[in-house]
Coordinates of C-alpha atoms in Angstrom, one line a residue:
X1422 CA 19.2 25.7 -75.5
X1423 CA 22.7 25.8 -77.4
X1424 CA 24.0 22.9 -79.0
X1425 CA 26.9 22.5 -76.8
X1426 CA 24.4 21.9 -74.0
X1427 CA 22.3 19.0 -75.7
X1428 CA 25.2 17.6 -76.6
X1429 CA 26.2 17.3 -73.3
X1430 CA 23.2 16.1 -72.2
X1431 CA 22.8 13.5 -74.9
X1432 CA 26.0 12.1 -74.3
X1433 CA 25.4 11.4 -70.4
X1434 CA 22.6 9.2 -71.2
X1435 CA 22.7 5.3 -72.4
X1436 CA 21.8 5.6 -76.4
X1437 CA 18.9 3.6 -76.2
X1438 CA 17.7 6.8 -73.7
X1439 CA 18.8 9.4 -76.3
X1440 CA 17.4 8.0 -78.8
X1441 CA 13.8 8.1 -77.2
X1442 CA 14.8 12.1 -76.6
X1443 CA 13.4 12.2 -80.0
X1444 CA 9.6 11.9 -78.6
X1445 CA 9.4 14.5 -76.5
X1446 CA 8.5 17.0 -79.1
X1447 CA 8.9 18.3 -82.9
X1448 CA 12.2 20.2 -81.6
X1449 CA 13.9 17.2 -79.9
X1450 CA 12.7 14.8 -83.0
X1451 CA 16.5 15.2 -84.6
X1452 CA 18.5 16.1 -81.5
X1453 CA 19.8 12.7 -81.1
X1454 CA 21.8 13.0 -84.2
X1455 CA 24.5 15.2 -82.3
X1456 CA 25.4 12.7 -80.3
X1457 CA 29.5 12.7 -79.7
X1458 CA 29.8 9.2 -77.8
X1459 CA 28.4 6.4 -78.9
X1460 CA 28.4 3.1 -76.4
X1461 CA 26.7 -0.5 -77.0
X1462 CA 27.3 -2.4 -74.5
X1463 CA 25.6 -5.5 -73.2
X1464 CA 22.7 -2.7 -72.0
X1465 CA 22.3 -1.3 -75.3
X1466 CA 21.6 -5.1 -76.9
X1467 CA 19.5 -6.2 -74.2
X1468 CA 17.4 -3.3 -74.6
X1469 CA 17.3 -3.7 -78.7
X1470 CA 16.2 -7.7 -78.0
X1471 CA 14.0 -7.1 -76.0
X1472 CA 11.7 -3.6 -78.2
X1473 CA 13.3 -4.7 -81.8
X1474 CA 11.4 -7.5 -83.8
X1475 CA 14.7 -7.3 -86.2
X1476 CA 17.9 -9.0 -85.5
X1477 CA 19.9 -7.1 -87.8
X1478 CA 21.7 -5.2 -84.4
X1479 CA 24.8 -4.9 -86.5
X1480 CA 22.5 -3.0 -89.4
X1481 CA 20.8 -0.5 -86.8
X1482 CA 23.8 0.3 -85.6
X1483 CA 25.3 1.3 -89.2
X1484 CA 22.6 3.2 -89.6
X1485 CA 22.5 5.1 -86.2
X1486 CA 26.1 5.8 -87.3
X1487 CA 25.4 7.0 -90.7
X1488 CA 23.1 10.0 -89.0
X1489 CA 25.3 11.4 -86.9
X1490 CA 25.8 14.8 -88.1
X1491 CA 29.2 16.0 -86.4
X1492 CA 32.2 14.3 -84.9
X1493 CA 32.0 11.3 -83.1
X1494 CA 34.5 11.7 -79.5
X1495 CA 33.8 7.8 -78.2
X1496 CA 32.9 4.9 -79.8
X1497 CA 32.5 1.5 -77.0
X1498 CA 31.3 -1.5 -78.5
X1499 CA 30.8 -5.1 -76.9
X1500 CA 31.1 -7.9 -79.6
X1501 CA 28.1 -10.8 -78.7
X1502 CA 29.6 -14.2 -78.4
X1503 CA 28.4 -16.0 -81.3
X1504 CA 29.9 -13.4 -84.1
X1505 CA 29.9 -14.2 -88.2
X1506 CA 31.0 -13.0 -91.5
X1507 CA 28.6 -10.3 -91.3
X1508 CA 29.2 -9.0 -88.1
X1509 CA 33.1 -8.3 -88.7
X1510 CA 32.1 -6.5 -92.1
X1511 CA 30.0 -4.4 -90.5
X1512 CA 32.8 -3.6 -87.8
X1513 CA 35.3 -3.2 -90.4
X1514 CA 32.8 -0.4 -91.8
X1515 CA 32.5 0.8 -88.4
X1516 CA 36.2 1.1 -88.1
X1517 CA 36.6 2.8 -91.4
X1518 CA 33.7 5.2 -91.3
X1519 CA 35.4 6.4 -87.4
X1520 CA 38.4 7.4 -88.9
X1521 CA 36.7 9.9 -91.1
X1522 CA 35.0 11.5 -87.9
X1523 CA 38.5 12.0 -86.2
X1524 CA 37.6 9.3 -83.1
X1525 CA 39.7 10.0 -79.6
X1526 CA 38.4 7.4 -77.4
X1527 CA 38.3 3.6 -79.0
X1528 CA 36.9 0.4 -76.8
X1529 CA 36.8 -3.1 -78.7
X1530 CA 35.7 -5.9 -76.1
X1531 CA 35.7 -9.5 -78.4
X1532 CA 33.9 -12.2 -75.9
X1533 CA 34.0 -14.7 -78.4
X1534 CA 37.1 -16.8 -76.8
X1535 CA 37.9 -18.8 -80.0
X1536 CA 37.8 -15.7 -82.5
X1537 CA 40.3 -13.0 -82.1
X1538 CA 38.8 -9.9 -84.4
X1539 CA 41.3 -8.8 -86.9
X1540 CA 41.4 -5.0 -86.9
X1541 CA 41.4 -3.7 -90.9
X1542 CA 44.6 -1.6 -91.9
X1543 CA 42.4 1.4 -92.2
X1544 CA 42.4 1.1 -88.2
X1545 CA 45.7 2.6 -88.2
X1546 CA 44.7 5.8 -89.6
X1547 CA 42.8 7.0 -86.3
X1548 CA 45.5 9.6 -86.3
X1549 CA 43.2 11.5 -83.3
X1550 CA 43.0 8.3 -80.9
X1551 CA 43.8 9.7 -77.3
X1552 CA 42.4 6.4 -75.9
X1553 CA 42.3 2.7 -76.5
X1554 CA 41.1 -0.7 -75.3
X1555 CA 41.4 -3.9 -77.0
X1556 CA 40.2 -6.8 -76.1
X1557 CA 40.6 -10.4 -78.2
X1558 CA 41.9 -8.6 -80.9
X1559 CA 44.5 -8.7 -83.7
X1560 CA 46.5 -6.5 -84.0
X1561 CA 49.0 -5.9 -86.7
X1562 CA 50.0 -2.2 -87.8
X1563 CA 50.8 -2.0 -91.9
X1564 CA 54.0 -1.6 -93.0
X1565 CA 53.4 2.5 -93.6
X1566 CA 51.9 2.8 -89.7
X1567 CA 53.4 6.1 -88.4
X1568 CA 52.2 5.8 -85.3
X1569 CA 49.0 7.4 -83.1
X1570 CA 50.5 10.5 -82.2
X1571 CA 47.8 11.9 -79.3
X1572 CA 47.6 8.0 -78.0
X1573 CA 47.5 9.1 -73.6
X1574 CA 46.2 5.3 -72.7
X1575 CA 46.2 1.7 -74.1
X1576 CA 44.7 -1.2 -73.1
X1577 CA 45.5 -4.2 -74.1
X1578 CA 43.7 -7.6 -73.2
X1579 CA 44.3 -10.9 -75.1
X1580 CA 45.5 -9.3 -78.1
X1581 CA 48.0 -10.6 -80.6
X1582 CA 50.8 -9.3 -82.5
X1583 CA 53.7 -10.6 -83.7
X1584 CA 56.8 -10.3 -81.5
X1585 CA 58.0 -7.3 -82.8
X1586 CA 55.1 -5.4 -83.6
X1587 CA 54.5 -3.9 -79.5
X1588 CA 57.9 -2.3 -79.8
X1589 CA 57.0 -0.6 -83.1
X1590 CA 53.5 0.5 -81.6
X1591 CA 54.8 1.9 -78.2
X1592 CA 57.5 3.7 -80.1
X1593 CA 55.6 5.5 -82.6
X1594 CA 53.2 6.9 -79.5
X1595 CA 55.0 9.4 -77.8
X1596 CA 52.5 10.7 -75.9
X1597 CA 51.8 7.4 -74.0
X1598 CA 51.0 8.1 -70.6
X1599 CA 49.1 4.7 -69.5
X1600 CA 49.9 1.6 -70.4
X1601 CA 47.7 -1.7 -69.3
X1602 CA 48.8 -4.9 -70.7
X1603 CA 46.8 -8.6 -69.3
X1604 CA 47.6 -11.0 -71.9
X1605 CA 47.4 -14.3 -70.3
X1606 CA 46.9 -18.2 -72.1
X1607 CA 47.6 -18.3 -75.5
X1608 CA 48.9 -14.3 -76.0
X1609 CA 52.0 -13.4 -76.9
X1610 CA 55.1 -12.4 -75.1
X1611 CA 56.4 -9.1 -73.8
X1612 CA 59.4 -7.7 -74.1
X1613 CA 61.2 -5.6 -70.9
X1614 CA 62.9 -3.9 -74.0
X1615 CA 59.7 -3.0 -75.9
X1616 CA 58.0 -1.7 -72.6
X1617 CA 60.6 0.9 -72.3
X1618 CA 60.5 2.5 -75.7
X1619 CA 56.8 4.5 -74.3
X1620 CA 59.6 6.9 -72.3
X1621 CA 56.3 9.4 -71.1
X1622 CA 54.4 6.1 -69.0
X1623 CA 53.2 7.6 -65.8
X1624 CA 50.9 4.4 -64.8
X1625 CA 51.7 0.9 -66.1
X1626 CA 49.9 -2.1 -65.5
X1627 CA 51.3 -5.7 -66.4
X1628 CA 50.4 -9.6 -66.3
X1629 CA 54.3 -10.6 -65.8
X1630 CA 53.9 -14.4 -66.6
X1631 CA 53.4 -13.1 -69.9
X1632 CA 56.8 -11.2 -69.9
X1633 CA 59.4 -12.8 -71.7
X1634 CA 61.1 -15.1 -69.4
X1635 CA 64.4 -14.1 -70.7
X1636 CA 65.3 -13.0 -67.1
X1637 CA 62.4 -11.9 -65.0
X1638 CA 63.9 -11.1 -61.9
X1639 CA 63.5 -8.1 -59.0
X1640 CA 66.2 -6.6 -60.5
X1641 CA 65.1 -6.5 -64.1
X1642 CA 62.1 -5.7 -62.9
X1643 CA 63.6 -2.4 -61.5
X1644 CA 65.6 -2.0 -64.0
X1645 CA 62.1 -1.2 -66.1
X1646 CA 61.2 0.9 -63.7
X1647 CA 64.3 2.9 -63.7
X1648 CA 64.3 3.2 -67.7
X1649 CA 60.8 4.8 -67.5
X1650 CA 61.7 8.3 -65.3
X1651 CA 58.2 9.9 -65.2
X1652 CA 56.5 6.4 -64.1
X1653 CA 54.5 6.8 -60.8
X1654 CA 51.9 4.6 -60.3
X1655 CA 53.2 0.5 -61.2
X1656 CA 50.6 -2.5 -61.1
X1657 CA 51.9 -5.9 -61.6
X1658 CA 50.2 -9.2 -61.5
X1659 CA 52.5 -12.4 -61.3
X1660 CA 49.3 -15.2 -61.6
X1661 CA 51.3 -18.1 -61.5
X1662 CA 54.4 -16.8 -61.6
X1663 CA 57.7 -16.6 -59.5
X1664 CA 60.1 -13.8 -59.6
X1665 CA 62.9 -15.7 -60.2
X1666 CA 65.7 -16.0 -58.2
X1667 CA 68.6 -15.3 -60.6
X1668 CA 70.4 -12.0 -61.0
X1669 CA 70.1 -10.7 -57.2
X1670 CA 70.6 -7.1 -56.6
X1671 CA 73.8 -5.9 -55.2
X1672 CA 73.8 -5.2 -51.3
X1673 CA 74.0 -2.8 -50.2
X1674 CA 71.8 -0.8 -53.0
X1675 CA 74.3 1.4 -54.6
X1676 CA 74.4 5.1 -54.1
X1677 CA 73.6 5.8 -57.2
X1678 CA 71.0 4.0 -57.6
X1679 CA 69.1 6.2 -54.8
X1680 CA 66.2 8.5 -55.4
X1681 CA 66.0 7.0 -59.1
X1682 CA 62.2 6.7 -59.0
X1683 CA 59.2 9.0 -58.7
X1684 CA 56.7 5.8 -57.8
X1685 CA 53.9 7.4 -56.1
X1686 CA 51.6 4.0 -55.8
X1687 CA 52.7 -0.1 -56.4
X1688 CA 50.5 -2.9 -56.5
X1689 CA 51.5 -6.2 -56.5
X1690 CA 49.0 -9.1 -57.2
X1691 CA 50.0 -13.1 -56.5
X1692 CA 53.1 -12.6 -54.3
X1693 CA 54.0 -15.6 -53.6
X1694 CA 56.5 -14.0 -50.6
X1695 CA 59.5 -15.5 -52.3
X1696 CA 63.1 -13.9 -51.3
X1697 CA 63.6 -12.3 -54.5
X1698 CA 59.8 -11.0 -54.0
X1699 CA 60.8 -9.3 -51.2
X1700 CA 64.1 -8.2 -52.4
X1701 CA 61.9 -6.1 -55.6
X1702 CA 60.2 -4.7 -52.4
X1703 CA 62.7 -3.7 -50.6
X1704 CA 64.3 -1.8 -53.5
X1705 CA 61.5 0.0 -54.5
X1706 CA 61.1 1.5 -51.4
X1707 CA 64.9 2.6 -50.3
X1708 CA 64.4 4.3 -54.2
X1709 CA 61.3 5.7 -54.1
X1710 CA 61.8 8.9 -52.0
X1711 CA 57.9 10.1 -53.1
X1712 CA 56.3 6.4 -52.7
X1713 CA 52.7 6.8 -50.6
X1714 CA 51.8 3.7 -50.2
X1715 CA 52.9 0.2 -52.0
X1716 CA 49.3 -3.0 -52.0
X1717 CA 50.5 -6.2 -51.8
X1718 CA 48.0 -9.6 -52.8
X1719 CA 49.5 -12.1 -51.9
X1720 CA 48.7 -15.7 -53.9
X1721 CA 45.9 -18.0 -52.4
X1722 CA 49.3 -20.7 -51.7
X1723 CA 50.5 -18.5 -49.6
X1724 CA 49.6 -20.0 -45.9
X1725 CA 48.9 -18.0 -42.8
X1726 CA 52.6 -18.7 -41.0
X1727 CA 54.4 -17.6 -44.4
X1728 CA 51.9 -14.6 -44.8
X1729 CA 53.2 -13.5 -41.1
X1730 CA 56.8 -14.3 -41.8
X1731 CA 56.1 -12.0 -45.2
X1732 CA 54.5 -9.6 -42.9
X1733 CA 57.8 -9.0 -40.4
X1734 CA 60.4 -8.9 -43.2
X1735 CA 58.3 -5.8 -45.4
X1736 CA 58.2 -4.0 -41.5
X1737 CA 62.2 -4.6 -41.3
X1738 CA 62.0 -2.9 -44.8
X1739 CA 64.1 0.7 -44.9
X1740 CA 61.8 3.4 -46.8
X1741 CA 63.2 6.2 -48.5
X1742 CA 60.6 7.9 -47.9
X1743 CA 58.5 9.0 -44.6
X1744 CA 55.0 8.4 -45.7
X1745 CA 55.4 4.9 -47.5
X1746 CA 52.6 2.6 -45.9
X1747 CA 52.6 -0.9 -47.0
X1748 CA 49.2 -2.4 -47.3
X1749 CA 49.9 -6.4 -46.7
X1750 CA 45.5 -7.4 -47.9

């Protein structure tokens, strides 16, 4: 069987499960070691607790890693709750030892809630990253960062950086095609400004009561979407949050304005059904000449009389284009 094949094979399978490959005979004893996609996840621990008499997880997993003979494609790894000095060593050789195997695909979940892990400079250096999630991390690129040039999705979940820093990050990935940011609590802000600097975003996915309240209005809002031209699929969640009410958009929408966006799919999560909620609405369809379909969730507050007087003014609602369904859930 060529290599290409047991690869492939390997890598379908859990790691516990490819590791055990290695009993099936004399010829399978090593095949494990070309794995290309490594994931521990809360599977992978239960299953060590449960057949490994040592504790050391973070030490079989550097070791596991130190036999893999070729490039490593994927790398997911669930931190436990109760994490130490040791544990973030070990990841910070983790980190360091996957830049060296040119790593696309990156997934850091921290569910500790009261330690964010901070991610080593040598981080930065994953110059073959096509894909990343963070989650209760630090991040906080070094002053030489040129960027992660092949970066097609990021995914960013209770991370912190310093104001500035998303700006410098979404700029220096120009082939960002996905964007996903859910910040909430204690995380920091967003800037509109920053957002727009990742000029490729096809699907972008945002907590907006973690925007910077500067102006968060429908019309700000659309201004976003009309800085990003290639944007088609927008998800935004306004958990206790109002659009605000300030800065209405002009009416009639202005000429020029039309046919400014190529939104295929909008979700909207919490809608409270304020007027400048519905105004965003309304925009984004009159604009949206290819728009299939736009979800609306509305917030829990929202009663059953407002949720039918929401319902009447979307069907009012003129729609640039013909095949626009709004799904009111």
């Amino acid at each position: 069987m060529p290599d290409n094949v047991v690869t492939n094979i390997l890598d379908r399978l859990p790691v516990q499960l490819a590791l055990r490959t290695s009993i099936l005979s004399r010829n399978w004893r090593f095949k494990w070691t070309m794995l290309t996609q490594l994931v521990f996840d809360d599977n992978f621990f239960e299953y060590l607790t449960k057949t490994s008499a040592e504790n050391n997880h973070g030490g079989i997993i550097s070791r596991l890693l130190l036999n893999v003979k070729g490039g490593i494609e994927k790398f997911v790894f669930f931190m436990p709750k109760v994490i130490d000095n040791n544990d973030v060593e070990n990841i910070n050789h983790w980190i360091l030892f996957l830049s060296r195997k040119r790593i696309k695909d990156i997934t850091l979940t921290n569910t500790n809630v009261f330690f964010p892990l901070k991610l080593p400079t040598y981080f930065f250096s994953c110059l073959e990253l096509k894909h990343l999630k963070l989650t209760r991390c630090w991040l906080h690129p070094p002053h030489n960062f040129h960027g992660f040039p092949n970066l097609l999705s990021l995914q960013l979940c209770l991370v912190q950086f310093e104001s500035s820093e998303l700006g410098e990050i979404l700029t220096r990935c120009p082939s960002l095609e996905i964007l996903d940011m859910r910040f909430f609590f204690y995380a920091c802000k967003v800037k509109l400004v920053d957002i727009v600097k990742a000029k490729n975003l096809k699907m972008l996915s945002l907590s907006v009561c973690n925007i910077d309240a500067v102006a968060i209005s429908s019309s700000t809002i659309f201004e976003l979407v009309g800085f990003l031209p290639k944007l088609q699929d927008l998800d935004l969640d306004f958990l206790d949050y109002t659009v605000k009410d300030a800065h209405p958009w002009p009416n009639p929408i202005p000429e020029v304005e039309y046919k400014t966006t190529g939104l295929r799919s909008v979700v909207f999560t919490y809608f409270a059904g304020s007027e400048n909620e519905v105004c965003l609405i309304k925009y984004i369809l009159a604009c949206s000449p290819i728009l299939e379909k736009i979800v609306i969730h509305p917030h829990w507050s929202l009663a059953s009389d407002g949720r039918l007087m929401f319902t009447r003014k979307l069907l009012k609602l003129r729609r640039a284009s013909t095949v626009a369904e709004i799904d009111f859930d």
